CSV table of C-alpha atoms in Angstrom, one decimal:
chain,number,residue,atom,x,y,z
A,1,MET,CA,-0.1,0.2,0.3
A,2,THR,CA,1.0,3.7,-1.0
A,3,LEU,CA,1.3,6.0,2.1
A,4,THR,CA,-1.4,8.3,0.3
A,5,ALA,CA,-3.6,5.0,0.5
A,6,LEU,CA,-3.1,3.8,3.6
A,7,LEU,CA,-3.5,7.7,5.1
A,8,ILE,CA,-6.7,7.5,3.2
A,9,TYR,CA,-7.7,3.9,4.6
A,10,LYS,CA,-6.6,4.7,8.4
A,11,GLY,CA,-8.8,7.8,8.1
A,12,ILE,CA,-11.7,5.9,7.0
A,13,LEU,CA,-11.1,3.7,9.6
A,14,VAL,CA,-10.8,6.1,12.0
A,15,LEU,CA,-14.0,7.9,11.1
A,16,ALA,CA,-15.7,4.6,11.4
A,17,VAL,CA,-15.0,3.9,14.8
A,18,PHE,CA,-15.6,7.2,16.2
A,19,ALA,CA,-18.8,6.9,14.4
A,20,ILE,CA,-19.9,3.4,15.4
A,21,THR,CA,-18.5,4.5,18.8
A,22,LEU,CA,-20.7,7.4,19.2
A,23,LEU,CA,-23.7,5.7,17.8
A,24,VAL,CA,-23.6,2.7,20.3
A,25,ALA,CA,-23.4,5.1,23.1
A,26,THR,CA,-26.5,6.7,21.7
A,27,TYR,CA,-28.3,3.7,21.8
A,28,SER,CA,-27.0,2.3,25.1
A,29,THR,CA,-28.7,5.1,26.6
A,30,TYR,CA,-32.4,3.6,25.2
A,31,ALA,CA,-31.3,0.6,26.1
A,32,GLU,CA,-30.5,1.2,29.3
A,33,ARG,CA,-33.7,2.8,29.9
A,34,LYS,CA,-35.5,-0.3,28.1
A,35,ILE,CA,-33.5,-2.4,30.3
A,36,ALA,CA,-34.1,-0.7,33.1
A,37,ALA,CA,-38.3,-1.0,32.5
A,38,PHE,CA,-37.9,-4.5,31.8
A,39,LEU,CA,-36.5,-5.7,35.0
A,40,GLN,CA,-38.9,-3.1,36.9
A,41,ASP,CA,-42.0,-4.3,35.0
A,42,ARG,CA,-42.5,-1.0,33.2
A,43,ILE,CA,-42.7,-0.3,29.5
A,44,GLY,CA,-40.0,2.3,29.3
A,45,PRO,CA,-39.9,5.2,26.6
A,46,ASP,CA,-42.4,4.5,23.8
A,47,ARG,CA,-43.3,7.9,22.7
A,48,ALA,CA,-40.8,9.0,20.3
A,49,GLY,CA,-41.0,6.9,17.0
A,50,PRO,CA,-42.2,3.2,16.9
A,51,PHE,CA,-41.2,1.4,20.5
A,52,GLY,CA,-39.7,4.8,21.6
A,53,ILE,CA,-36.6,4.2,19.0
A,54,LEU,CA,-35.9,8.2,18.4
A,55,GLN,CA,-35.7,8.5,22.1
A,56,PRO,CA,-32.2,9.4,22.4
A,57,LEU,CA,-32.5,11.9,19.3
A,58,ALA,CA,-35.3,13.9,21.7
A,59,ASP,CA,-32.9,13.5,24.6
A,60,ALA,CA,-30.3,14.9,22.4
A,61,VAL,CA,-32.3,17.9,21.2
A,62,LYS,CA,-33.3,18.6,24.7
A,63,MET,CA,-29.6,18.6,26.1
A,64,PHE,CA,-28.4,21.0,23.3
A,65,MET,CA,-31.7,23.4,23.5
A,66,LYS,CA,-31.1,23.6,27.5
A,67,GLU,CA,-29.8,26.8,29.2
A,68,GLU,CA,-26.1,26.8,29.6
A,69,MET,CA,-25.0,27.5,33.1
A,70,ILE,CA,-21.9,28.2,34.3
A,71,PRO,CA,-21.4,29.5,38.0
A,72,SER,CA,-20.4,32.8,38.6
A,73,VAL,CA,-17.8,31.7,41.5
A,74,SER,CA,-16.4,28.5,39.5
A,75,ASN,CA,-13.0,28.5,37.1
A,76,LYS,CA,-14.8,29.1,33.9
A,77,THR,CA,-11.6,27.2,31.8
A,78,LEU,CA,-11.7,24.2,34.0
A,79,PHE,CA,-15.0,24.0,34.2
A,80,ILE,CA,-15.4,23.6,30.3
A,81,LEU,CA,-12.2,21.5,30.2
A,82,GLY,CA,-13.6,19.1,32.6
A,83,PRO,CA,-16.2,17.8,30.3
A,84,SER,CA,-13.8,17.8,27.3
A,85,ILE,CA,-11.5,15.6,28.9
A,86,ALA,CA,-13.8,13.1,29.9
A,87,MET,CA,-15.1,12.8,26.5
A,88,LEU,CA,-11.7,13.0,24.9
A,89,THR,CA,-9.9,10.4,27.0
A,90,ALA,CA,-13.0,8.0,26.2
A,91,CYS,CA,-13.0,8.4,22.7
A,92,LEU,CA,-8.9,7.6,22.5
A,93,THR,CA,-9.2,4.2,23.8
A,94,GLY,CA,-10.7,2.9,20.5
A,95,VAL,CA,-7.6,3.3,18.5
A,96,VAL,CA,-6.0,0.0,19.6
A,97,ILE,CA,-9.0,-2.3,19.8
A,98,PRO,CA,-8.7,-5.0,16.8
A,99,TRP,CA,-12.3,-4.9,15.6
A,100,GLY,CA,-11.7,-7.7,13.1
A,101,SER,CA,-9.2,-9.5,11.3
A,102,SER,CA,-7.9,-8.4,8.4
A,103,LEU,CA,-9.7,-8.4,4.9
A,104,THR,CA,-7.5,-8.8,1.5
A,105,ILE,CA,-9.1,-7.0,-1.4
A,106,ASN,CA,-6.8,-7.1,-4.7
A,107,GLY,CA,-3.9,-8.6,-2.8
A,108,THR,CA,-3.8,-5.6,-0.6
A,109,VAL,CA,-4.5,-6.3,3.3
A,110,TYR,CA,-6.7,-3.9,5.4
A,111,PRO,CA,-6.2,-4.9,8.8
A,112,LEU,CA,-9.4,-3.6,10.9
A,113,GLN,CA,-7.5,-2.2,13.8
A,114,ILE,CA,-6.2,1.1,13.6
A,115,THR,CA,-3.1,0.8,15.0
A,116,ASP,CA,-1.3,-2.3,16.5
A,117,LEU,CA,1.0,-1.1,19.1
A,118,ASN,CA,3.7,-3.0,20.4
A,119,ILE,CA,2.4,-1.7,24.0
A,120,GLY,CA,-1.5,-1.7,23.2
A,121,ILE,CA,-2.1,-3.2,26.7
A,122,LEU,CA,-0.3,0.0,28.1
A,123,TYR,CA,-1.6,2.7,26.0
A,124,LEU,CA,-5.1,1.4,27.2
A,125,PHE,CA,-4.0,1.5,30.7
A,126,GLY,CA,-2.7,5.2,30.2
A,127,VAL,CA,-5.5,6.5,28.4
A,128,ILE,CA,-8.0,4.8,31.1
A,129,SER,CA,-5.5,6.5,34.0
A,130,LEU,CA,-5.7,10.1,32.5
A,131,GLY,CA,-9.8,9.4,32.3
A,132,VAL,CA,-10.2,10.5,36.0
A,133,TYR,CA,-8.8,14.1,35.3
A,134,GLY,CA,-12.1,14.9,33.7
A,135,ILE,CA,-14.1,14.0,36.8
A,136,MET,CA,-11.5,15.9,39.1
A,137,ILE,CA,-11.1,18.8,37.1
A,138,GLY,CA,-15.1,18.9,36.9
A,139,GLY,CA,-15.7,18.5,40.5
A,140,TRP,CA,-13.5,20.9,41.7
A,141,SER,CA,-13.7,23.9,39.1
A,142,SER,CA,-17.6,24.0,40.3
A,143,ASN,CA,-17.1,25.2,43.8
A,144,ASN,CA,-19.6,23.3,45.1
A,145,LYS,CA,-18.9,21.2,48.1
A,146,TYR,CA,-21.0,18.3,46.7
A,147,SER,CA,-19.1,18.3,43.4
A,148,LEU,CA,-15.6,18.2,45.0
A,149,LEU,CA,-16.9,15.3,47.1
A,150,GLY,CA,-17.5,13.7,44.2
A,151,GLY,CA,-14.9,14.1,42.2
A,152,ILE,CA,-12.5,13.1,45.1
A,153,ARG,CA,-14.5,9.8,45.9
A,154,ALA,CA,-14.0,9.4,42.1
A,155,SER,CA,-10.0,9.5,42.1
A,156,SER,CA,-9.5,7.7,45.0
A,157,GLN,CA,-11.9,5.0,43.6
A,158,MET,CA,-10.2,4.6,40.3
A,159,ILE,CA,-6.9,4.9,41.6
A,160,SER,CA,-7.8,2.0,44.0
A,161,TYR,CA,-9.1,-0.1,41.4
A,162,GLU,CA,-6.6,1.0,38.8
A,163,VAL,CA,-3.8,-1.3,40.9
A,164,ALA,CA,-6.0,-4.5,40.8
A,165,MET,CA,-6.7,-3.8,37.5
A,166,GLY,CA,-3.3,-3.7,36.4
A,167,LEU,CA,-2.3,-6.7,38.5
A,168,ALA,CA,-4.9,-8.8,36.7
A,169,ILE,CA,-3.4,-7.7,33.6
A,170,ILE,CA,0.0,-8.5,34.3
A,171,ALA,CA,-1.5,-12.1,34.8
A,172,LEU,CA,-2.8,-12.2,31.1
A,173,VAL,CA,0.5,-10.8,30.3
A,174,MET,CA,2.1,-13.3,31.5
A,175,THR,CA,0.3,-16.5,29.8
A,176,THR,CA,-0.1,-14.4,26.4
A,177,GLY,CA,3.5,-13.5,26.7
A,178,THR,CA,2.7,-10.3,24.3
A,179,LEU,CA,1.8,-6.6,24.9
A,180,SER,CA,0.0,-6.5,21.6
A,181,MET,CA,-3.9,-6.5,21.6
A,182,LYS,CA,-4.1,-7.8,18.0
A,183,GLU,CA,-1.7,-10.9,19.3
A,184,ILE,CA,-4.0,-11.4,22.6
A,185,ALA,CA,-7.0,-11.4,19.8
A,186,ALA,CA,-5.1,-14.1,17.6
A,187,GLN,CA,-3.9,-16.4,20.0
A,188,GLN,CA,-7.5,-17.2,21.6
A,189,HIS,CA,-8.9,-19.0,18.0
A,190,GLY,CA,-11.1,-21.6,18.6
A,191,TRP,CA,-12.0,-22.3,22.0
A,192,HIS,CA,-8.7,-21.2,23.7
A,193,TRP,CA,-10.3,-18.1,25.5
A,194,ASN,CA,-8.2,-16.8,28.1
A,195,ALA,CA,-11.5,-16.7,30.6
A,196,PHE,CA,-10.8,-20.3,31.0
A,197,ILE,CA,-7.0,-20.1,31.6
A,198,GLN,CA,-7.4,-17.1,33.6
A,199,PRO,CA,-10.7,-17.0,35.2
A,200,LEU,CA,-9.9,-15.4,38.6
A,201,GLY,CA,-7.9,-12.8,36.8
A,202,CYS,CA,-11.0,-12.1,34.2
A,203,LEU,CA,-13.3,-11.6,37.5
A,204,ILE,CA,-10.7,-9.3,38.9
A,205,PHE,CA,-10.9,-7.4,35.6
A,206,ILE,CA,-14.5,-7.2,35.0
A,207,ILE,CA,-15.2,-6.1,38.7
A,208,CYS,CA,-12.5,-3.3,38.4
A,209,ALA,CA,-14.3,-2.5,34.9
A,210,PHE,CA,-17.3,-1.6,36.4
A,211,ALA,CA,-15.2,0.3,39.1
A,212,GLU,CA,-13.6,2.3,36.3
A,213,THR,CA,-16.6,3.3,34.7
A,214,ASN,CA,-18.0,4.7,37.7
A,215,ARG,CA,-21.2,1.8,37.2
A,216,ALA,CA,-23.4,0.8,39.9
A,217,PRO,CA,-23.0,-0.6,42.2
A,218,PHE,CA,-19.4,1.7,42.1
A,219,ASP,CA,-21.3,4.7,41.2
A,220,LEU,CA,-20.3,6.3,44.5
A,221,PRO,CA,-19.3,9.9,42.5
A,222,GLU,CA,-22.8,10.7,41.6
A,223,CYS,CA,-24.7,9.1,44.7
A,224,GLU,CA,-27.8,10.9,44.7
A,225,THR,CA,-28.9,10.1,48.1
A,226,GLU,CA,-25.8,11.9,49.3
A,227,LEU,CA,-23.8,14.2,47.0
A,228,VAL,CA,-27.1,15.6,45.1
A,229,GLY,CA,-25.5,15.1,41.6
A,230,GLY,CA,-22.0,14.0,42.7
A,231,TYR,CA,-19.1,15.8,40.3
A,232,HIS,CA,-21.6,16.8,38.0
A,233,THR,CA,-24.4,18.8,40.0
A,234,GLU,CA,-23.4,22.3,38.9
A,235,TYR,CA,-23.5,21.3,35.0
A,236,SER,CA,-26.2,21.6,32.8
A,237,SER,CA,-27.3,21.3,29.2
A,238,MET,CA,-24.5,19.8,26.7
A,239,LYS,CA,-21.7,19.8,29.3
A,240,LEU,CA,-23.9,17.4,31.3
A,241,GLY,CA,-24.7,15.5,28.6
A,242,PHE,CA,-20.8,14.9,27.5
A,243,PHE,CA,-20.2,13.9,31.5
A,244,LEU,CA,-23.4,11.2,30.8
A,245,PHE,CA,-22.3,10.4,27.1
A,246,ALA,CA,-18.8,9.6,28.0
A,247,GLU,CA,-19.7,7.1,30.7
A,248,TYR,CA,-21.7,5.2,28.1
A,249,ILE,CA,-18.7,5.7,25.9
A,250,ASN,CA,-16.5,4.1,28.8
A,251,MET,CA,-19.1,1.0,29.4
A,252,PHE,CA,-18.8,0.3,25.2
A,253,ILE,CA,-14.7,0.3,25.3
A,254,SER,CA,-15.1,-1.6,28.8
A,255,SER,CA,-17.1,-4.6,27.0
A,256,ALA,CA,-14.7,-4.3,24.0
A,257,VAL,CA,-11.8,-4.4,26.0
A,258,ILE,CA,-13.6,-7.5,28.2
A,259,SER,CA,-14.3,-9.3,25.0
A,260,THR,CA,-10.8,-8.9,23.6
A,261,PHE,CA,-8.6,-9.9,26.4
A,262,TYR,CA,-10.9,-12.6,27.9
A,263,PHE,CA,-13.4,-14.0,25.6
A,264,GLY,CA,-12.0,-14.4,22.2
A,265,GLY,CA,-12.6,-10.8,20.6
A,266,TYR,CA,-13.5,-11.5,17.0
A,267,ASN,CA,-13.1,-15.2,17.2
A,268,MET,CA,-16.0,-17.6,17.4
A,269,PRO,CA,-15.6,-21.3,18.0
A,270,PHE,CA,-16.1,-23.9,15.1
A,271,ILE,CA,-16.9,-20.8,12.4
A,272,GLY,CA,-14.2,-22.3,10.4
A,273,ARG,CA,-15.9,-25.7,9.5
A,274,PHE,CA,-18.6,-23.7,7.9
A,275,VAL,CA,-17.3,-20.4,6.5
A,276,HIS,CA,-13.6,-20.6,4.3
A,277,ASP,CA,-13.6,-17.5,2.3
A,278,PRO,CA,-11.1,-15.4,4.5
A,279,ASN,CA,-12.8,-11.9,4.1
A,280,VAL,CA,-16.5,-13.5,4.7
A,281,LEU,CA,-14.7,-14.6,8.0
A,282,ALA,CA,-13.3,-11.3,8.8
A,283,ILE,CA,-16.9,-9.4,8.3
A,284,LEU,CA,-18.3,-12.1,10.6
A,285,GLY,CA,-15.6,-11.7,13.3
A,286,VAL,CA,-16.5,-8.0,13.4
A,287,VAL,CA,-20.2,-8.9,14.1
A,288,PHE,CA,-19.4,-11.6,16.9
A,289,LEU,CA,-17.3,-8.9,18.6
A,290,PHE,CA,-20.1,-6.5,18.3
A,291,MET,CA,-22.6,-9.5,19.8
A,292,LYS,CA,-20.1,-10.4,22.6
A,293,ILE,CA,-20.0,-6.4,23.2
A,294,SER,CA,-23.8,-6.2,23.4
A,295,PHE,CA,-24.0,-9.2,25.8
A,296,PHE,CA,-21.3,-7.4,27.9
A,297,ILE,CA,-23.0,-3.9,28.1
A,298,PHE,CA,-26.2,-5.8,28.9
A,299,PHE,CA,-24.3,-7.2,31.8
A,300,PHE,CA,-23.2,-4.0,32.8
A,301,MET,CA,-26.9,-2.7,33.2
A,302,TRP,CA,-28.3,-5.9,34.3
A,303,VAL,CA,-26.0,-5.3,37.6
A,304,ARG,CA,-26.9,-1.7,37.5
A,305,TRP,CA,-30.3,-2.5,38.1
A,306,THR,CA,-30.4,-5.5,40.5
A,307,LEU,CA,-27.5,-4.3,42.8
A,308,PRO,CA,-27.7,-2.1,45.0
A,309,ARG,CA,-24.7,0.7,45.8
A,310,PHE,CA,-21.9,0.2,47.9
A,311,ARG,CA,-21.3,1.9,51.1
A,312,TYR,CA,-17.7,3.8,50.8
A,313,ASP,CA,-16.1,1.5,53.1
A,314,GLN,CA,-17.0,-1.2,51.9
A,315,LEU,CA,-15.9,0.0,48.3
A,316,MET,CA,-12.5,0.3,49.6
A,317,ARG,CA,-12.1,-2.8,51.8
A,318,LEU,CA,-13.2,-4.6,48.7
A,319,GLY,CA,-10.7,-2.9,46.4
A,320,TRP,CA,-7.5,-2.9,48.7
A,321,GLN,CA,-8.4,-5.9,50.9
A,322,ILE,CA,-10.2,-8.3,48.7
A,323,LEU,CA,-9.1,-7.6,44.7
A,324,ILE,CA,-5.4,-6.5,45.1
A,325,PRO,CA,-4.5,-9.6,47.5
A,326,LEU,CA,-6.6,-12.1,45.3
A,327,SER,CA,-4.8,-10.7,42.0
A,328,ILE,CA,-1.4,-10.7,43.4
A,329,LEU,CA,-2.5,-14.6,44.1
A,330,ASN,CA,-3.5,-14.9,40.9
A,331,ILE,CA,0.1,-13.6,39.6
A,332,VAL,CA,1.8,-16.0,42.2
A,333,ILE,CA,-0.8,-19.2,40.8
A,334,THR,CA,0.1,-18.3,37.1
A,335,GLY,CA,3.7,-18.4,37.6
A,336,PHE,CA,3.8,-21.7,39.2
A,337,VAL,CA,1.2,-23.3,36.8
A,338,MET,CA,3.8,-21.7,34.3
A,339,TYR,CA,7.0,-22.8,36.0
A,340,PHE,CA,5.9,-26.7,36.0
A,341,ASN,CA,4.1,-27.5,33.1
A,342,GLY,CA,6.9,-26.0,31.2
A,343,SER,CA,5.8,-23.2,29.0
A,344,LEU,CA,8.5,-21.0,30.6
A,345,ASN,CA,11.0,-22.3,28.1
B,1,MET,CA,10.1,15.9,10.2
B,2,THR,CA,11.5,14.5,13.6
B,3,THR,CA,13.6,17.7,13.8
B,4,TYR,CA,10.9,19.8,14.0
B,5,LEU,CA,8.8,17.5,16.0
B,6,PHE,CA,11.6,17.9,18.4
B,7,TYR,CA,11.9,21.1,18.5
B,8,PHE,CA,8.1,21.6,18.8
B,9,LEU,CA,7.8,19.0,21.8
B,10,SER,CA,11.0,21.0,23.2
B,11,PHE,CA,9.3,24.2,22.7
B,12,LEU,CA,6.1,22.8,24.7
B,13,ALA,CA,8.0,21.3,27.2
B,14,ILE,CA,9.6,24.4,28.6
B,15,MET,CA,6.8,26.6,28.2
B,16,PHE,CA,4.8,24.4,30.5
B,17,ALA,CA,7.5,23.7,32.8
B,18,LEU,CA,8.2,27.7,32.7
B,19,MET,CA,4.0,28.1,33.4
B,20,VAL,CA,4.2,25.5,36.3
B,21,VAL,CA,6.6,27.9,38.0
B,22,LEU,CA,5.1,30.9,37.5
B,23,SER,CA,0.7,30.2,37.6
B,24,LYS,CA,-0.6,31.4,40.8
B,25,ASN,CA,-2.8,28.7,41.0
B,26,PRO,CA,-1.1,25.3,42.3
B,27,ILE,CA,-4.0,23.4,40.8
B,28,HIS,CA,-2.9,25.2,37.2
B,29,SER,CA,0.8,24.3,38.3
B,30,VAL,CA,-0.3,20.3,38.5
B,31,LEU,CA,-2.2,20.9,35.5
B,32,TYR,CA,0.6,22.2,33.5
B,33,LEU,CA,3.0,19.8,35.1
B,34,VAL,CA,1.0,17.0,33.4
B,35,LEU,CA,1.3,18.8,30.1
B,36,THR,CA,5.0,18.9,30.5
B,37,PHE,CA,5.1,15.5,31.3
B,38,PHE,CA,2.8,14.6,27.7
B,39,ALA,CA,5.7,16.7,26.0
B,40,ILE,CA,8.2,14.8,27.8
B,41,ALA,CA,6.4,11.2,26.6
B,42,GLY,CA,6.6,12.4,23.1
B,43,HIS,CA,10.2,13.0,23.5
B,44,TYR,CA,10.5,9.3,24.1
B,45,VAL,CA,8.7,8.1,21.1
B,46,LEU,CA,10.6,10.4,19.0
B,47,LEU,CA,13.9,8.1,20.5
B,48,ASN,CA,11.7,4.8,20.0
B,49,ALA,CA,11.2,4.1,23.4
B,50,GLN,CA,7.5,3.4,23.3
B,51,PHE,CA,7.5,1.6,26.3
B,52,LEU,CA,9.2,4.5,28.6
B,53,ALA,CA,6.5,6.5,27.3
B,54,ALA,CA,3.3,4.8,27.9
B,55,VAL,CA,5.0,4.1,31.5
B,56,HIS,CA,5.9,7.5,32.0
B,57,ILE,CA,2.4,8.7,31.0
B,58,ILE,CA,0.9,5.8,33.3
B,59,VAL,CA,2.9,6.5,36.5
B,60,TYR,CA,3.7,10.1,36.5
B,61,ALA,CA,0.2,11.7,34.8
B,62,GLY,CA,-1.7,9.0,35.8
B,63,ALA,CA,-1.2,8.2,39.5
B,64,ILE,CA,1.2,10.8,40.8
B,65,MET,CA,-0.1,14.1,39.7
B,66,VAL,CA,-3.6,12.4,40.3
B,67,LEU,CA,-2.7,12.3,44.1
B,68,PHE,CA,-1.3,15.2,44.1
B,69,LEU,CA,-4.0,17.0,42.5
B,70,PHE,CA,-6.3,15.1,45.4
B,71,VAL,CA,-4.0,16.6,48.2
B,72,ILE,CA,-4.0,20.3,46.6
B,73,MET,CA,-8.1,19.9,46.3
B,74,LEU,CA,-8.7,18.4,50.0
B,75,LEU,CA,-6.1,21.2,51.5
B,76,ASN,CA,-8.1,23.9,48.9
B,77,LEU,CA,-4.9,26.0,48.7
B,78,ASN,CA,-5.6,29.1,47.7
B,79,LYS,CA,-3.2,32.3,46.6
B,80,ASP,CA,-4.3,33.8,50.4
B,81,THR,CA,-3.2,30.9,52.3
B,82,GLU,CA,0.5,30.5,50.3
B,83,PRO,CA,2.9,32.0,53.0
B,84,HIS,CA,4.8,35.1,51.9
B,85,LYS,CA,8.9,34.3,51.5
B,86,SER,CA,11.0,36.7,52.1
B,87,LEU,CA,13.2,38.6,49.6
B,88,TRP,CA,16.6,37.2,50.5
B,89,LEU,CA,15.1,33.7,50.7
B,90,LYS,CA,13.8,34.3,47.3
B,91,GLY,CA,17.5,35.2,46.0
B,92,SER,CA,19.1,32.5,47.6
B,93,ALA,CA,16.7,30.1,45.6
B,94,ALA,CA,17.3,31.7,42.7
B,95,VAL,CA,21.0,31.5,43.2
B,96,ALA,CA,20.9,27.5,44.1
B,97,SER,CA,18.8,26.2,41.5
B,98,GLY,CA,20.8,28.7,38.7
B,99,SER,CA,24.0,26.9,40.1
B,100,LEU,CA,22.5,23.4,39.5
B,101,LEU,CA,21.8,24.6,36.3
B,102,VAL,CA,25.1,25.8,35.3
B,103,ILE,CA,26.3,22.1,36.7
B,104,LEU,CA,23.5,20.2,34.7
B,105,VAL,CA,24.3,22.0,31.4
B,106,GLY,CA,28.3,21.8,32.0
B,107,SER,CA,28.2,18.0,32.5
B,108,LEU,CA,26.4,17.5,29.6
B,109,ARG,CA,29.0,19.7,27.2
B,110,GLY,CA,30.5,17.5,25.1
B,111,ALA,CA,27.9,14.2,25.3
B,112,GLU,CA,28.0,14.6,21.6
B,113,GLN,CA,30.8,13.1,21.2
B,114,ILE,CA,30.2,10.2,22.9
B,115,ILE,CA,29.9,7.0,21.0
B,116,ALA,CA,27.3,4.8,22.1
B,117,SER,CA,28.7,1.2,23.0
B,118,ASN,CA,26.0,-0.3,20.8
B,119,PRO,CA,25.1,0.6,17.1
B,120,TYR,CA,21.7,2.4,17.2
B,121,SER,CA,19.0,0.3,15.9
B,122,ASN,CA,15.3,1.2,15.7
B,123,SER,CA,13.8,-1.7,18.1
B,124,ILE,CA,16.3,-0.6,21.1
B,125,GLY,CA,13.0,0.5,23.2
B,126,LEU,CA,10.5,-1.7,22.5
B,127,ILE,CA,9.6,-4.2,25.3
B,128,GLU,CA,11.4,-7.3,24.5
B,129,ASN,CA,14.9,-5.7,24.4
B,130,LEU,CA,14.2,-3.6,27.4
B,131,GLY,CA,13.0,-6.7,29.2
B,132,GLN,CA,16.2,-8.5,28.1
B,133,THR,CA,18.4,-5.7,29.4
B,134,LEU,CA,16.7,-5.1,32.9
B,135,PHE,CA,16.7,-9.0,33.7
B,136,LYS,CA,19.7,-10.0,32.1
B,137,ASP,CA,22.4,-7.5,32.4
B,138,PHE,CA,21.0,-5.2,35.2
B,139,LEU,CA,18.9,-8.0,37.3
B,140,LEU,CA,20.6,-6.8,40.5
B,141,PRO,CA,20.1,-3.3,40.5
B,142,PHE,CA,16.7,-4.0,39.3
B,143,GLU,CA,15.9,-6.1,42.2
B,144,VAL,CA,17.4,-3.8,44.8
B,145,ALA,CA,15.5,-0.8,43.1
B,146,SER,CA,12.2,-3.0,44.0
B,147,ILE,CA,13.2,-4.0,47.5
B,148,LEU,CA,13.9,0.1,47.9
B,149,LEU,CA,10.2,0.6,46.6
B,150,LEU,CA,9.1,-1.8,48.7
B,151,GLY,CA,10.9,-0.2,51.8
B,152,ALA,CA,9.3,2.9,51.4
B,153,MET,CA,6.2,1.3,51.2
B,154,VAL,CA,6.0,-0.4,54.6
B,155,GLY,CA,7.8,2.6,55.6
B,156,ALA,CA,4.3,4.8,54.7
B,157,VAL,CA,1.9,2.0,55.9
B,158,MET,CA,3.6,2.0,59.6
B,159,LEU,CA,3.9,5.5,59.3
B,160,GLY,CA,0.1,6.0,58.7
B,161,LYS,CA,-0.9,3.6,61.1
B,162,LYS,CA,-2.4,5.0,64.1
B,163,SER,CA,-1.1,3.0,66.5
B,164,ILE,CA,1.4,0.2,66.3
B,165,LYS,CA,0.9,-2.9,68.4
């Protein structure tokens, strides 16, 4: 591929990933309302379009039309910067996720991944660790006690769970032997899903993903019974929309990462027996990945509308006294098993 | 192309570093410091040290500066609460850090004439090579550094305990 063709192809891919991310996040809001309604034996939104399918559009119009309020005592630059950073870091992670294997058209290979970084996992982890800035800056610059408390809760929660998440990833890196997301996805061909090799690491990773996205039962930062609205108390209009939307994008990306790390990514067992054309297989792979992602998004919502919120001391105890020792234990067990079955050589 | 990028990143790093010192609000200082770290991570990428760049972002921008921000927000430091230093203290601080700058510049003088012991390769900063170097050539210093960090962690926990049984 020439450089120009490569740039055009990558540009199209970036735009496609961006558009799909926004679309999925938009319809996640609709799905959340419908699932909440289903779990609570209600009907849910049904006025905008058939089955309320246009509800996200109506919400977006409402968000844009609302009056823009910036508190006079707040720090204006940082107040606007907060939701922008939240949105930016949420959109950055889609770059390293392998959305499919690769298409071969006229002898040219088109990989369905924007870039295969040598250190893909570390990039992902770095962007996740930056995600806390949006909430902290937003919470502090509002100049409101509830916002500040929400921001501080969010940051301490995210720092605490990042440790356990990193340790769970280390055990995964030990068994896969690579930091590249593409290779991790390719290694899980057939039934070789990492969830069976690393069951404990998988569980820890999923719990930490809930905490990192601030979803229930870890939604302490926006706990409305104690903190009014948490870190976004003072926000209105589309800036509030950005904070809420960033949460849904994070949920989508977390689901994609969980599917890629532990549940085979774009691989589907036994499909190689029925389909032999590699291009059709690649496109089916994308479909399978999105099916897995949809399941995990549903799982996120299912948990949210089933479990009550943790108390703050319970949250900290779970993070530091249960998950971190468990993930260290997981690393030790992984090391022993790898040593004794000789896979280290 | 990379030369221009180098100058651009250096300009950003120096400008943000100056803003850290010059801005009145401690929160702004911390945020400018985060931006400085980003510019330095860009330098690492230019040197083909992707791993170092990623770890730099994770550790400094993602963890340490978040804790800084956390403490500053909790203490609610403002312009009014900042104690005013006397003039001679400011002067002596300027002299001390100025002489440190002179020493650093002096020690780097002539560094361009040093020939690297390994010829340059474009995979030098990749994680495989780094792992080989750390766990073969520099195993002892690496482990000693980890014990040092463990010691610091245990010390912090002991200091944080209210009563030692």
